[in-house]
Structures are given as C-alpha cells and as structure tokens.
PDB file of C-alpha atoms in Angstrom:
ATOM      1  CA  UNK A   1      -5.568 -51.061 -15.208  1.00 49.00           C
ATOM      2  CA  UNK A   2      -4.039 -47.458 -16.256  1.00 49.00           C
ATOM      3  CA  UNK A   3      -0.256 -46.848 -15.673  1.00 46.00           C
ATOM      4  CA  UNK A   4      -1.051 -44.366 -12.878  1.00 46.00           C
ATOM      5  CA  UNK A   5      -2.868 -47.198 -10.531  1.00 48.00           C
ATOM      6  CA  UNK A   6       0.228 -49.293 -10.900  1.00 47.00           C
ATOM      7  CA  UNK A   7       2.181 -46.717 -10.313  1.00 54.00           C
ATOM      8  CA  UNK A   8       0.393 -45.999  -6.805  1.00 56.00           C
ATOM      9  CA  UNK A   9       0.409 -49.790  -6.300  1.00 64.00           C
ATOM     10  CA  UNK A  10       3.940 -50.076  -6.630  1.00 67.00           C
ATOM     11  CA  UNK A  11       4.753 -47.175  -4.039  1.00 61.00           C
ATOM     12  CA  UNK A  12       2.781 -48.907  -1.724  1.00 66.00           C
ATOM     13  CA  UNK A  13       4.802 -51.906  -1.855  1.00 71.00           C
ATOM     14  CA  UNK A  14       7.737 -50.341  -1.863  1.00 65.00           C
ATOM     15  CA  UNK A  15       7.076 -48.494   1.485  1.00 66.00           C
ATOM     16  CA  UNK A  16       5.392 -51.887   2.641  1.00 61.00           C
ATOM     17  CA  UNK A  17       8.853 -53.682   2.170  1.00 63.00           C
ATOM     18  CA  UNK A  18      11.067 -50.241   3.085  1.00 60.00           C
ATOM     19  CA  UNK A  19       8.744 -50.686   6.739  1.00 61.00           C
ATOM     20  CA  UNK A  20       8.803 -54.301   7.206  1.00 58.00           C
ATOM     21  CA  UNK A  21      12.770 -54.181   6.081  1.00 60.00           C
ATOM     22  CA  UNK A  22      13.106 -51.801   8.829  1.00 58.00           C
ATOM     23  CA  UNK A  23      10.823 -53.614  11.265  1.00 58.00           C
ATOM     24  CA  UNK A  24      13.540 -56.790  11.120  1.00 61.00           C
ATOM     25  CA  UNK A  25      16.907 -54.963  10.847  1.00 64.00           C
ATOM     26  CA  UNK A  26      15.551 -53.040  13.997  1.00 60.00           C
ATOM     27  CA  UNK A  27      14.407 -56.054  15.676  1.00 60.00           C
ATOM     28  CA  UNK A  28      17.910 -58.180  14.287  1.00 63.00           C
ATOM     29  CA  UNK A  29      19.930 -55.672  15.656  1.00 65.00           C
ATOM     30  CA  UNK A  30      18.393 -55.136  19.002  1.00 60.00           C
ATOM     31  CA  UNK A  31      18.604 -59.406  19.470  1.00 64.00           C
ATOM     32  CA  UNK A  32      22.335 -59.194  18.581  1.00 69.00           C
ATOM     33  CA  UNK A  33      22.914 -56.116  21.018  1.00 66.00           C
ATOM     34  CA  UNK A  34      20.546 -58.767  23.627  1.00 58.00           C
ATOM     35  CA  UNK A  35      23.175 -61.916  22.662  1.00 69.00           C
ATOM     36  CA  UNK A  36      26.275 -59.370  23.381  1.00 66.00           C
ATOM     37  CA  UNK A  37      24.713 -58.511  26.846  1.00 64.00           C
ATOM     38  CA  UNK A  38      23.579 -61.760  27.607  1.00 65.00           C
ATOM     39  CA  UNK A  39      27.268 -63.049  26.754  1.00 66.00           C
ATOM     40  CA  UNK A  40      28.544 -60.091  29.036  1.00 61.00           C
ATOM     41  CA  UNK A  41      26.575 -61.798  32.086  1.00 60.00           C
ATOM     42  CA  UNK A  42      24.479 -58.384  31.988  1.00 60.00           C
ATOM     43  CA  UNK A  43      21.076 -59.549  33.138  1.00 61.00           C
ATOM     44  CA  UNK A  44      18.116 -58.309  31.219  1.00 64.00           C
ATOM     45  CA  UNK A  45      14.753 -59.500  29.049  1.00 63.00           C
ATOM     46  CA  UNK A  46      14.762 -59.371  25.595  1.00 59.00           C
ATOM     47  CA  UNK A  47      11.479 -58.061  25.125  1.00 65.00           C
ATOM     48  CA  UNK A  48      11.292 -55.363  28.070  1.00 68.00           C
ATOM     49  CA  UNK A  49      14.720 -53.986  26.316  1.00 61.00           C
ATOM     50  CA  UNK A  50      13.171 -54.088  23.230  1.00 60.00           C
ATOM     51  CA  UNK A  51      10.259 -51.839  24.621  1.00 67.00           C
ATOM     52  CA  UNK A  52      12.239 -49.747  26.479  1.00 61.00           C
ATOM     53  CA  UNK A  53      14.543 -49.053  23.433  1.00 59.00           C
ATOM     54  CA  UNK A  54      11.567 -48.702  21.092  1.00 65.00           C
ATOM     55  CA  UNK A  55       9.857 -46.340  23.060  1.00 70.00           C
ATOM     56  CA  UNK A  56      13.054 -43.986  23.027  1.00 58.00           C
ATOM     57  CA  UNK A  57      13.472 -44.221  19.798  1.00 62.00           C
ATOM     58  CA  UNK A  58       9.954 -43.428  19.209  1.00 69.00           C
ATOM     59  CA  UNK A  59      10.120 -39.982  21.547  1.00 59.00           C
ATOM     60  CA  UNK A  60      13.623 -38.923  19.520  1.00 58.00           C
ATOM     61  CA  UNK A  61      11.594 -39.590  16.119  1.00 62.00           C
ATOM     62  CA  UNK A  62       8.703 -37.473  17.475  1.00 65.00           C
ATOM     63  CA  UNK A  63      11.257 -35.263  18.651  1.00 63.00           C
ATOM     64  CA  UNK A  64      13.029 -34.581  15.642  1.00 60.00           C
ATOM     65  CA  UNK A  65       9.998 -34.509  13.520  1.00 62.00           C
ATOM     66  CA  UNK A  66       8.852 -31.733  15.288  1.00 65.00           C
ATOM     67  CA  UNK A  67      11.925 -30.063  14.915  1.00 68.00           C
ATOM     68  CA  UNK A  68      11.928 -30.613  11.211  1.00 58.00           C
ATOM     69  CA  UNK A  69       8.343 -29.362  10.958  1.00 62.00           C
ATOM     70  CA  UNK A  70       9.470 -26.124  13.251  1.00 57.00           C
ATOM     71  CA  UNK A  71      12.117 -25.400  10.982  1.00 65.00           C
ATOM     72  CA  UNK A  72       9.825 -26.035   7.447  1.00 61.00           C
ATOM     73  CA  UNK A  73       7.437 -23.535   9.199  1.00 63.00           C
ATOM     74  CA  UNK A  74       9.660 -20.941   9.917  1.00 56.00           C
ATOM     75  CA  UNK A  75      11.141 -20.951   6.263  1.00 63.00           C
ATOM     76  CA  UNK A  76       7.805 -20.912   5.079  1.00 60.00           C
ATOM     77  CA  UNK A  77       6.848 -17.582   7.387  1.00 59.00           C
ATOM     78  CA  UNK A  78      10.176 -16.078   5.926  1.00 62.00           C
ATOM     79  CA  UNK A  79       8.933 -16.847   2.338  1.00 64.00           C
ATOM     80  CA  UNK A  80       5.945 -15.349   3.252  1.00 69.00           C
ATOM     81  CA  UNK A  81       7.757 -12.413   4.520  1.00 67.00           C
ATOM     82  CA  UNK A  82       9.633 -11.562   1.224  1.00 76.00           C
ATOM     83  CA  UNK A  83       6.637 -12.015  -0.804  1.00 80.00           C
ATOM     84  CA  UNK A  84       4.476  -9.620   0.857  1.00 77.00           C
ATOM     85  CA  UNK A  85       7.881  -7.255   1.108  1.00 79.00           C
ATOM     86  CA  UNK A  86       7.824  -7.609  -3.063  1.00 84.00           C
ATOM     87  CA  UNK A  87       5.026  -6.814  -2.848  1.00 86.00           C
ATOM     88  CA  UNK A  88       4.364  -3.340  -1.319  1.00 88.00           C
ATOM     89  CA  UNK A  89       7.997  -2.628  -2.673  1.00 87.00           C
ATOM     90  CA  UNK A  90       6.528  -2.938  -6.436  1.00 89.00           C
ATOM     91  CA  UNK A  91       3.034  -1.014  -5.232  1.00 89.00           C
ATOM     92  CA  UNK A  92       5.191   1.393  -3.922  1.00 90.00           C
ATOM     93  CA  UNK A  93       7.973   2.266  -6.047  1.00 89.00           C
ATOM     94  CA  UNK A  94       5.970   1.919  -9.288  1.00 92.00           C
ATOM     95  CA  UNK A  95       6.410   4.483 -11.730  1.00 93.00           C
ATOM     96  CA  UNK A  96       2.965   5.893 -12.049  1.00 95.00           C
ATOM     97  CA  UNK A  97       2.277   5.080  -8.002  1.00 94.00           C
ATOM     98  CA  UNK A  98       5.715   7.974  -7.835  1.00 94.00           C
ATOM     99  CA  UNK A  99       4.736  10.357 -10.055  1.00 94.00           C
ATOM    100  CA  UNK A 100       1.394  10.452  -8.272  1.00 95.00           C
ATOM    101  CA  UNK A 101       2.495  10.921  -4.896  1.00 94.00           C
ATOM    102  CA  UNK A 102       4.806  13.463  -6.472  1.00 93.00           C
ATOM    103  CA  UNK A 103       1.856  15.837  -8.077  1.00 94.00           C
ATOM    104  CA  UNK A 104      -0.285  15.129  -5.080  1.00 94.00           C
ATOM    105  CA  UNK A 105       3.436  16.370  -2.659  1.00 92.00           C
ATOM    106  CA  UNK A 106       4.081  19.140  -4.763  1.00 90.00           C
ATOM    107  CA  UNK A 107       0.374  20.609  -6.089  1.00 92.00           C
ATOM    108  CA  UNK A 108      -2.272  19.362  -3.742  1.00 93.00           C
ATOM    109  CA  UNK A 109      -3.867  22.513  -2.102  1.00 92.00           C
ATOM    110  CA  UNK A 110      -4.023  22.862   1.789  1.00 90.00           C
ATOM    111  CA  UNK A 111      -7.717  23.509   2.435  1.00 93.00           C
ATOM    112  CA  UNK A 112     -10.081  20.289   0.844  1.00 93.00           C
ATOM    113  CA  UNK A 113     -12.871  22.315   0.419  1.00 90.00           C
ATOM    114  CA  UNK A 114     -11.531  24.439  -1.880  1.00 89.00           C
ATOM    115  CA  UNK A 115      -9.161  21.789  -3.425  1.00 88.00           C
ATOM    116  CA  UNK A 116     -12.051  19.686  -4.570  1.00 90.00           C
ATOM    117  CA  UNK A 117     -13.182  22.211  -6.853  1.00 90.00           C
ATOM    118  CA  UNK A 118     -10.123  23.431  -8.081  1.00 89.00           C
ATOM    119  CA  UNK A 119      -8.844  19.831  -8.834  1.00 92.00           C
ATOM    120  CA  UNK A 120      -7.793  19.222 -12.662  1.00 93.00           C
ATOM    121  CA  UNK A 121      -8.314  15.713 -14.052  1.00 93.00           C
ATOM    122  CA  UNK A 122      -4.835  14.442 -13.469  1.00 94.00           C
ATOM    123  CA  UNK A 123      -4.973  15.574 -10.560  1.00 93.00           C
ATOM    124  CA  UNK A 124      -7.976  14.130  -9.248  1.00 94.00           C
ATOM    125  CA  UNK A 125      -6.532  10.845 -10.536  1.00 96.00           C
ATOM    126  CA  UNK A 126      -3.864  11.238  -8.634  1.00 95.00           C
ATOM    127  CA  UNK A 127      -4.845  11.736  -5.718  1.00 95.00           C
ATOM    128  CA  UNK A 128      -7.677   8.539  -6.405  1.00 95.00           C
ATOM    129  CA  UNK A 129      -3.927   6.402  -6.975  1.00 96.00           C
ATOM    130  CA  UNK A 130      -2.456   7.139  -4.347  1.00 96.00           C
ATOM    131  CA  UNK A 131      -5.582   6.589  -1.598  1.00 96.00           C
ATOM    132  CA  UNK A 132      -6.454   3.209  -3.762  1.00 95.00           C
ATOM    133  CA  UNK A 133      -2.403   2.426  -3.018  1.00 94.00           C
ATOM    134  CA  UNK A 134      -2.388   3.074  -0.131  1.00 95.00           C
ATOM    135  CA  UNK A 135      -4.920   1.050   0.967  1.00 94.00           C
ATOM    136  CA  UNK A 136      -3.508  -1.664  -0.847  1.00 92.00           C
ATOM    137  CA  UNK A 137      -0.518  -1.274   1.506  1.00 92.00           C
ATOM    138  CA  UNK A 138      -2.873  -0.944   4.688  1.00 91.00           C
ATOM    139  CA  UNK A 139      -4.281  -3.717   3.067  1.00 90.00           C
ATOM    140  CA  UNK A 140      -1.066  -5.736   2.883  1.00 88.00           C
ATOM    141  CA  UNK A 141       0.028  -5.329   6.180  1.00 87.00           C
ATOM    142  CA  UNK A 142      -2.846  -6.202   8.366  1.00 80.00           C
ATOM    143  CA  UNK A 143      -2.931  -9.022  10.481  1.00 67.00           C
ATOM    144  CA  UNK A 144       0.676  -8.942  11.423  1.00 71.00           C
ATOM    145  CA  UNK A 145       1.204 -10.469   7.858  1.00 71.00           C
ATOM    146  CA  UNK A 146       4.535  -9.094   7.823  1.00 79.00           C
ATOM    147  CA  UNK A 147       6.217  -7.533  10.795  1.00 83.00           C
ATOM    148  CA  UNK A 148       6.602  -4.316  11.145  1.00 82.00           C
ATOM    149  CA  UNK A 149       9.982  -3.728  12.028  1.00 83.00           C
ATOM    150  CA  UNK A 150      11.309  -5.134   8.755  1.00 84.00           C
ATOM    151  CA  UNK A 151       9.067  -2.673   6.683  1.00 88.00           C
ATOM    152  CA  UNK A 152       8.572   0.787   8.986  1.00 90.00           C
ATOM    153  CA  UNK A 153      12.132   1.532   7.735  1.00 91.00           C
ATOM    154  CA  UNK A 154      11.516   2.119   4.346  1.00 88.00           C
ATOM    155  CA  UNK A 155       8.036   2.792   4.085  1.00 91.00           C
ATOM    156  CA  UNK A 156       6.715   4.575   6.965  1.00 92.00           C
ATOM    157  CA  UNK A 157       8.007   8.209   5.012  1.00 92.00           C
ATOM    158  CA  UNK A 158       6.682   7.830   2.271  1.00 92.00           C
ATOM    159  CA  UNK A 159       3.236   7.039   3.981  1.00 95.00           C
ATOM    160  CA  UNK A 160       3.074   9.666   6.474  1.00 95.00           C
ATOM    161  CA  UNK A 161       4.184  12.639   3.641  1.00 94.00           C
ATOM    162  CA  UNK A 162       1.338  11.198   1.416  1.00 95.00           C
ATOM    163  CA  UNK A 163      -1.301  11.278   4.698  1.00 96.00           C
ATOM    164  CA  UNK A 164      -0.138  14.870   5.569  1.00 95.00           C
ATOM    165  CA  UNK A 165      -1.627  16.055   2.003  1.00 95.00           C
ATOM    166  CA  UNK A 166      -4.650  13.673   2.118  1.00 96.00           C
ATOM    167  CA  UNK A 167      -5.773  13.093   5.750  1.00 95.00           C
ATOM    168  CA  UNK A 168      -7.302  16.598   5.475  1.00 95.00           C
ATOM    169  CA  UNK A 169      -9.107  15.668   2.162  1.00 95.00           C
ATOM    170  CA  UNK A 170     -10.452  12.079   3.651  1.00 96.00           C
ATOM    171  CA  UNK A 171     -11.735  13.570   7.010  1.00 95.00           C
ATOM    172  CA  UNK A 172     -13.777  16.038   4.167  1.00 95.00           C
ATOM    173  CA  UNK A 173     -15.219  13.616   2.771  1.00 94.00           C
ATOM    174  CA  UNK A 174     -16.223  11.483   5.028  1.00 94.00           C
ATOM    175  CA  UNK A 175     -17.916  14.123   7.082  1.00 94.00           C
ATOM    176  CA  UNK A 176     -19.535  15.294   3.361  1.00 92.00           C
ATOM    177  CA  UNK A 177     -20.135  11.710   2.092  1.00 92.00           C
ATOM    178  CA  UNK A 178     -21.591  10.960   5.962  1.00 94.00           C
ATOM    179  CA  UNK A 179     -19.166   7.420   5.510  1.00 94.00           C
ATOM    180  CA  UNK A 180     -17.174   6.980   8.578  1.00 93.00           C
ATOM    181  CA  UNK A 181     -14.868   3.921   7.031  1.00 93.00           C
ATOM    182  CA  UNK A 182     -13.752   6.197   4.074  1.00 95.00           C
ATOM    183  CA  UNK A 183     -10.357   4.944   3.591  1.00 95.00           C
ATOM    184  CA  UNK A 184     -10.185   3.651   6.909  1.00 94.00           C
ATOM    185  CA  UNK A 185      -7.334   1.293   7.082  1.00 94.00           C
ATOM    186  CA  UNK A 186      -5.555   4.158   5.043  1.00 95.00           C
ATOM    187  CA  UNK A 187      -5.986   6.205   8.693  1.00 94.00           C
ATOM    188  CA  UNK A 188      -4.625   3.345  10.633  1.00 93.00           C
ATOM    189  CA  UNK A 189      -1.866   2.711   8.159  1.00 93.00           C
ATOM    190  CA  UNK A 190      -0.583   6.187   8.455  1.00 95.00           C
ATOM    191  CA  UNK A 191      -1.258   6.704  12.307  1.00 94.00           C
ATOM    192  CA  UNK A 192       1.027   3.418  12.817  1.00 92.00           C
ATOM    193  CA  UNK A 193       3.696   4.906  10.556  1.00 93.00           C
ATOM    194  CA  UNK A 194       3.502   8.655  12.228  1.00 92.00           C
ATOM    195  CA  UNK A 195       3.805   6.904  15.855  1.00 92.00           C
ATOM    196  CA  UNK A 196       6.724   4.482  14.673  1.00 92.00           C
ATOM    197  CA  UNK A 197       9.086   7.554  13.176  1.00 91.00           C
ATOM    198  CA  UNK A 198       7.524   9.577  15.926  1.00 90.00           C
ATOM    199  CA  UNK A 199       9.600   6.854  18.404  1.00 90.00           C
ATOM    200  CA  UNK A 200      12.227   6.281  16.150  1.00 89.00           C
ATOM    201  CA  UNK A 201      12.874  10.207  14.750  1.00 86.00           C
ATOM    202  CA  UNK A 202      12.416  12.572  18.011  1.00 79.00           C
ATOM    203  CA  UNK A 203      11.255  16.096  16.973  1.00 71.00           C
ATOM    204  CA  UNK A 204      11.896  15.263  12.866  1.00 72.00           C
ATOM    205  CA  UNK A 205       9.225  16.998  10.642  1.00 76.00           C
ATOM    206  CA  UNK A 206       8.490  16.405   7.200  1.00 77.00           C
ATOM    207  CA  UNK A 207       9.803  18.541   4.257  1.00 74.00           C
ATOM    208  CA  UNK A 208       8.786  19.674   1.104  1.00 69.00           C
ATOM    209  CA  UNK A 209      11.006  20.443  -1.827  1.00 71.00           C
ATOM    210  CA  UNK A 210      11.266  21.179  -5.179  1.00 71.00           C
ATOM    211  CA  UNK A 211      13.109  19.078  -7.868  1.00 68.00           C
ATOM    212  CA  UNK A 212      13.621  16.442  -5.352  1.00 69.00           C
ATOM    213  CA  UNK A 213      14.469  12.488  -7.390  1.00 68.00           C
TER     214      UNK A 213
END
C-alpha cells in the first residue's frame, strides 16, 4: 500500500473520531444541561430538547457558513479586481504601448484617406499597437469583469485621445474593407469612456501638445 493511501486513510479516521468526539461531547453536554434542569424542577424531555437545540445549532452553522462563504467570495471578486486592474495598467502604461499612442497623438494625419498612403512604417505600426491595445483593454473590461468606476478614472483619457485620431481611420476601413466588426469593441470601449468624462467633465475637450511627458 503506497504512503499516499495511508495517508488518505488516516485523515479519514481522524475526521471519523474528530465527528464522533463531537457527536458525544455534544450529546454529554446537552444530558448534563438536561440533569441541571431536571434538578431545577424545570419540566422538559430529554430528547425533544435535544432536537430543538440541535436544530438551532444546525441553522447558526448554516448560517455562519454562509457568511464565511459570502465573505471568501467577495475577497475573491476583489482579487479579481486588482488582477484585471494590473493588468490594463501594464497594457497601458508600457513603454512601447506610450510611445505609440504618442506618434499616433502627435503625427497621425486628420483625413484617413489620405493618411493611409502617406503612412511610414513606424507609423503604420503604430497605429496597428495601439488598435491591437486597445482592444485588449475593450477586451479586458467586458462583462462587467471589473467595474467601471474603479478604472474610468485613469483610463478613460487616454482612450478617448487615442479614438479621436483613430475612430476616423476605423470607420475607413471598415466601409473600404466592407467589415462592419472592425475593431468593434474598440468603438464601444471608447464610446463608454467619451460618455463617462462627458458626465463627469461638463464642456472639457481634449488637447494636443507638444513635448508633453
């Protein structure tokens, strides 16, 4: 018989003889609570007190459990939280995900059509990075995965900035490419984040400047 069967065995019987060695002192101590009463001319059965009791006991256990398991799920939902804010903090804020929201800020031309063909290598790749990020993000945040209100605050500026330059672009293509879902949970991404500063930031518009960090 391996080590890990007898192992396994031995649990058993130790929560066997943890259960039963419950099962008595519970039983014990109700009979001696029973004797005190029954000394104490209090009038009552041994065994419908010992249902009545058990049965209590049994609801606050339930009871408690549940609020035990209430509590494990809610630290597990905050875990959950943080990881997903890691992670769309590290998509973000990478180096090379900055820089290319920077070129596309800064150097991205107005009109698509035009752009398209006028588009050098690093910049096309830039522009690629920052869709393919952003729809990591959208991505990210579906579902209610994390809510909103603890990640609108940082993020929603730097999405709606990036969408200003490449909404124009997208709609292009996807009227050239005849593909309606082009980066389409990039659209929603952004239209959330333009009507949460457009409730939060009356009247604000978006600026561009040179030599900003």
């Amino acid at each position: 018989m391996s080590e890990k069967k007898v192992s396994n065995r031995s649990v058993l019987w130790v929560i066997a003889g943890v259960t039963a060695a419950g099962f008595v002192v519970w039983v014990g101590g109700l009979f001696l609570v029973w004797l005190v009463l029954a000394a104490l001319k209090v009038e009552t059965g041994f065994w419908p007190m010992l249902e009545a009791l058990s049965t209590a006991v049994t609801a606050a256990a339930v009871l408690g459990g549940g609020i035990v398991a209430y509590r494990e799920l809610d630290e597990l939902t905050n875990a959950r939280h943080l990881d997903v804010a890691d992670r769309l903090f590290q998509e973000l804020n990478s180096p090379e995900n900055v820089d290319a929201r920077r070129w596309v800020y800064l150097n991205l031309p107005d009109d698509p059509e035009q752009g398209l063909v006028m588009l050098p290598p690093n910049g096309r790749e830039s522009v690629k990075r920052v869709l393919n990020s952003l729809d990591r993000v959208a991505f990210l945040t579906q579902a209610r995965w994390i809510p909103e209100e603890t990640i609108l605050p940082w993020m929603s500026l730097m999405v709606v900035k990036s969408w200003e330059k490449l909404g124009p672009y997208v709609e292009y293509e996807r009227a050239r490419r005849g593909e309606p879902d082009y980066y389409q949970a990039v659209s929603g991404l952004a239209r959330r984040c333009q009507e949460w500063r457009a409730a939060q930031f009356s009247g604000s518009e978006v600026n561009w400047v040179e030599h900003a960090l």
